[in-house]
Amino acid sequence: MANFLIVEARFYDHLNDMLVAGATAALEAAGHSVEVLTVPGALEIPGAISMAADSGRYDGFVAIGVVIRGETYHFEIVAGESARGIMALTMDGIAIGNGIITVENEEQALARADSSRKDKGGEAAKAAIALLELQGRFAG
């Protein structure tokens, strides 16, 4: 059993609830323990994961958030930089599943967050599990 930390940027409560539920269900179904940490926004997720990874208390991570395009360039910055930060940590060997969904509107977000539809939270958790298994394979 591994200990996973879900780091969520809670901005759209109803969407986050679905994503976290999907991720939690997938991790628990695989026999892992789960904790949830909330940060202010998607840009803070990579930093929080880095700090938590340095603590040595967690084996893997799931990033959860929702970024919906608005009227300004901010969408591109948040979407791109949060993904870049997570990718950099993954390239450093941290097992992270990226469940930050970036969409045009709320209907697209609902389709991706709902565990009975696309279940992106569950998919991100399964990706984190897969990366943790690869870590074990290459470590030993």
Tab-separated table of C-alpha atoms in Angstrom:
chain	number	residue	atom	x	y	z
A	1	MET	CA	0.000	0.000	0.000
A	2	ALA	CA	1.258	3.445	-0.951
A	3	ASN	CA	0.342	6.819	0.488
A	4	PHE	CA	-0.979	9.290	-2.096
A	5	LEU	CA	-1.609	12.993	-1.748
A	6	ILE	CA	-4.254	14.640	-3.881
A	7	VAL	CA	-3.374	18.313	-4.302
A	8	GLU	CA	-6.409	20.238	-5.442
A	9	ALA	CA	-6.877	23.815	-6.522
A	10	ARG	CA	-10.390	24.380	-5.218
A	11	PHE	CA	-12.031	27.010	-7.351
A	12	TYR	CA	-15.142	25.326	-8.741
A	13	ASP	CA	-16.379	23.353	-5.723
A	14	HIS	CA	-18.886	21.110	-7.526
A	15	LEU	CA	-16.375	20.171	-10.238
A	16	ASN	CA	-13.536	19.631	-7.772
A	17	ASP	CA	-15.764	17.421	-5.629
A	18	MET	CA	-16.320	15.140	-8.637
A	19	LEU	CA	-12.643	15.051	-9.623
A	20	VAL	CA	-11.463	14.352	-6.067
A	21	ALA	CA	-14.116	11.659	-5.639
A	22	GLY	CA	-12.981	9.937	-8.839
A	23	ALA	CA	-9.324	10.096	-7.842
A	24	THR	CA	-10.025	8.907	-4.308
A	25	ALA	CA	-12.152	6.001	-5.532
A	26	ALA	CA	-9.438	4.842	-7.950
A	27	LEU	CA	-6.681	5.060	-5.343
A	28	GLU	CA	-8.689	3.305	-2.644
A	29	ALA	CA	-9.826	0.597	-5.086
A	30	ALA	CA	-6.139	-0.111	-5.739
A	31	GLY	CA	-5.531	-0.416	-1.983
A	32	HIS	CA	-3.760	2.879	-1.397
A	33	SER	CA	-4.257	5.496	1.313
A	34	VAL	CA	-5.273	9.014	0.354
A	35	GLU	CA	-4.958	12.485	1.823
A	36	VAL	CA	-6.197	15.728	0.254
A	37	LEU	CA	-4.462	19.096	0.370
A	38	THR	CA	-6.147	22.236	-0.947
A	39	VAL	CA	-4.178	25.107	-2.470
A	40	PRO	CA	-5.443	28.480	-3.763
A	41	GLY	CA	-5.067	27.814	-7.494
A	42	ALA	CA	-3.638	25.590	-10.203
A	43	LEU	CA	-0.383	27.550	-10.309
A	44	GLU	CA	0.275	26.573	-6.687
A	45	ILE	CA	-0.127	22.833	-7.285
A	46	PRO	CA	3.436	22.096	-8.515
A	47	GLY	CA	4.992	23.976	-5.605
A	48	ALA	CA	2.816	22.185	-3.077
A	49	ILE	CA	3.669	18.811	-4.619
A	50	SER	CA	7.370	19.659	-4.516
A	51	MET	CA	7.159	20.566	-0.818
A	52	ALA	CA	5.152	17.447	-0.005
A	53	ALA	CA	7.556	15.243	-1.981
A	54	ASP	CA	10.472	16.689	-0.028
A	55	SER	CA	8.729	15.676	3.202
A	56	GLY	CA	9.038	11.992	2.283
A	57	ARG	CA	5.537	11.281	3.601
A	58	TYR	CA	3.971	10.465	0.227
A	59	ASP	CA	4.693	7.953	-2.494
A	60	GLY	CA	2.688	9.579	-5.252
A	61	PHE	CA	0.527	12.553	-6.094
A	62	VAL	CA	-2.588	13.505	-8.028
A	63	ALA	CA	-3.013	17.083	-9.221
A	64	ILE	CA	-6.653	18.181	-9.401
A	65	GLY	CA	-8.056	21.447	-10.691
A	66	VAL	CA	-10.323	23.066	-13.233
A	67	VAL	CA	-9.262	25.892	-15.538
A	68	ILE	CA	-12.046	27.320	-17.692
A	69	ARG	CA	-11.182	29.750	-20.484
A	70	GLY	CA	-12.202	33.309	-19.733
A	71	GLU	CA	-11.888	36.577	-21.562
A	72	THR	CA	-8.188	37.155	-20.886
A	73	TYR	CA	-4.819	35.551	-21.567
A	74	HIS	CA	-4.731	34.288	-17.963
A	75	PHE	CA	-6.171	30.919	-19.090
A	76	GLU	CA	-3.116	30.175	-21.227
A	77	ILE	CA	-0.719	31.105	-18.440
A	78	VAL	CA	-2.463	28.987	-15.804
A	79	ALA	CA	-2.999	26.004	-18.101
A	80	GLY	CA	0.509	26.020	-19.544
A	81	GLU	CA	2.514	26.846	-16.448
A	82	SER	CA	0.724	24.413	-14.150
A	83	ALA	CA	1.273	21.639	-16.706
A	84	ARG	CA	4.911	22.661	-17.158
A	85	GLY	CA	5.515	22.621	-13.411
A	86	ILE	CA	3.951	19.187	-13.022
A	87	MET	CA	5.925	17.841	-15.976
A	88	ALA	CA	9.179	19.160	-14.521
A	89	LEU	CA	8.479	17.358	-11.237
A	90	THR	CA	7.575	14.185	-13.100
A	91	MET	CA	10.821	14.387	-15.047
A	92	ASP	CA	12.589	14.577	-11.666
A	93	GLY	CA	11.086	11.191	-10.817
A	94	ILE	CA	8.012	12.135	-8.792
A	95	ALA	CA	4.946	9.998	-9.551
A	96	ILE	CA	2.206	12.488	-10.445
A	97	GLY	CA	-1.064	12.040	-12.268
A	98	ASN	CA	-2.213	15.304	-13.827
A	99	GLY	CA	-5.946	15.786	-13.345
A	100	ILE	CA	-6.031	19.523	-13.988
A	101	ILE	CA	-8.666	19.865	-16.658
A	102	THR	CA	-8.449	22.822	-19.024
A	103	VAL	CA	-11.653	23.494	-20.912
A	104	GLU	CA	-13.607	26.082	-22.837
A	105	ASN	CA	-16.773	26.001	-20.717
A	106	GLU	CA	-18.506	24.425	-17.742
A	107	GLU	CA	-20.269	21.728	-19.809
A	108	GLN	CA	-16.894	20.406	-20.992
A	109	ALA	CA	-15.676	20.485	-17.383
A	110	LEU	CA	-18.736	18.558	-16.169
A	111	ALA	CA	-18.229	15.894	-18.828
A	112	ARG	CA	-14.617	15.406	-17.745
A	113	ALA	CA	-15.135	15.633	-13.984
A	114	ASP	CA	-18.118	13.290	-13.684
A	115	SER	CA	-16.971	9.775	-12.774
A	116	SER	CA	-19.835	8.282	-14.781
A	117	ARG	CA	-18.620	10.071	-17.904
A	118	LYS	CA	-14.918	10.776	-18.565
A	119	ASP	CA	-13.689	10.477	-14.934
A	120	LYS	CA	-10.523	12.519	-15.376
A	121	GLY	CA	-9.904	12.420	-11.621
A	122	GLY	CA	-9.883	8.629	-11.681
A	123	GLU	CA	-7.708	8.596	-14.800
A	124	ALA	CA	-5.174	10.909	-13.151
A	125	ALA	CA	-5.046	8.647	-10.089
A	126	LYS	CA	-4.467	5.596	-12.286
A	127	ALA	CA	-1.663	7.450	-14.091
A	128	ALA	CA	-0.035	8.258	-10.735
A	129	ILE	CA	-0.287	4.593	-9.711
A	130	ALA	CA	1.272	3.530	-13.014
A	131	LEU	CA	4.176	5.949	-12.577
A	132	LEU	CA	4.733	4.778	-9.009
A	133	GLU	CA	4.888	1.187	-10.276
A	134	LEU	CA	7.454	2.248	-12.905
A	135	GLN	CA	9.479	3.940	-10.188
A	136	GLY	CA	9.585	0.665	-8.299
A	137	ARG	CA	10.497	-1.274	-11.419
A	138	PHE	CA	13.457	0.945	-12.251
A	139	ALA	CA	14.610	1.412	-8.654
A	140	GLY	CA	15.119	-2.179	-7.885
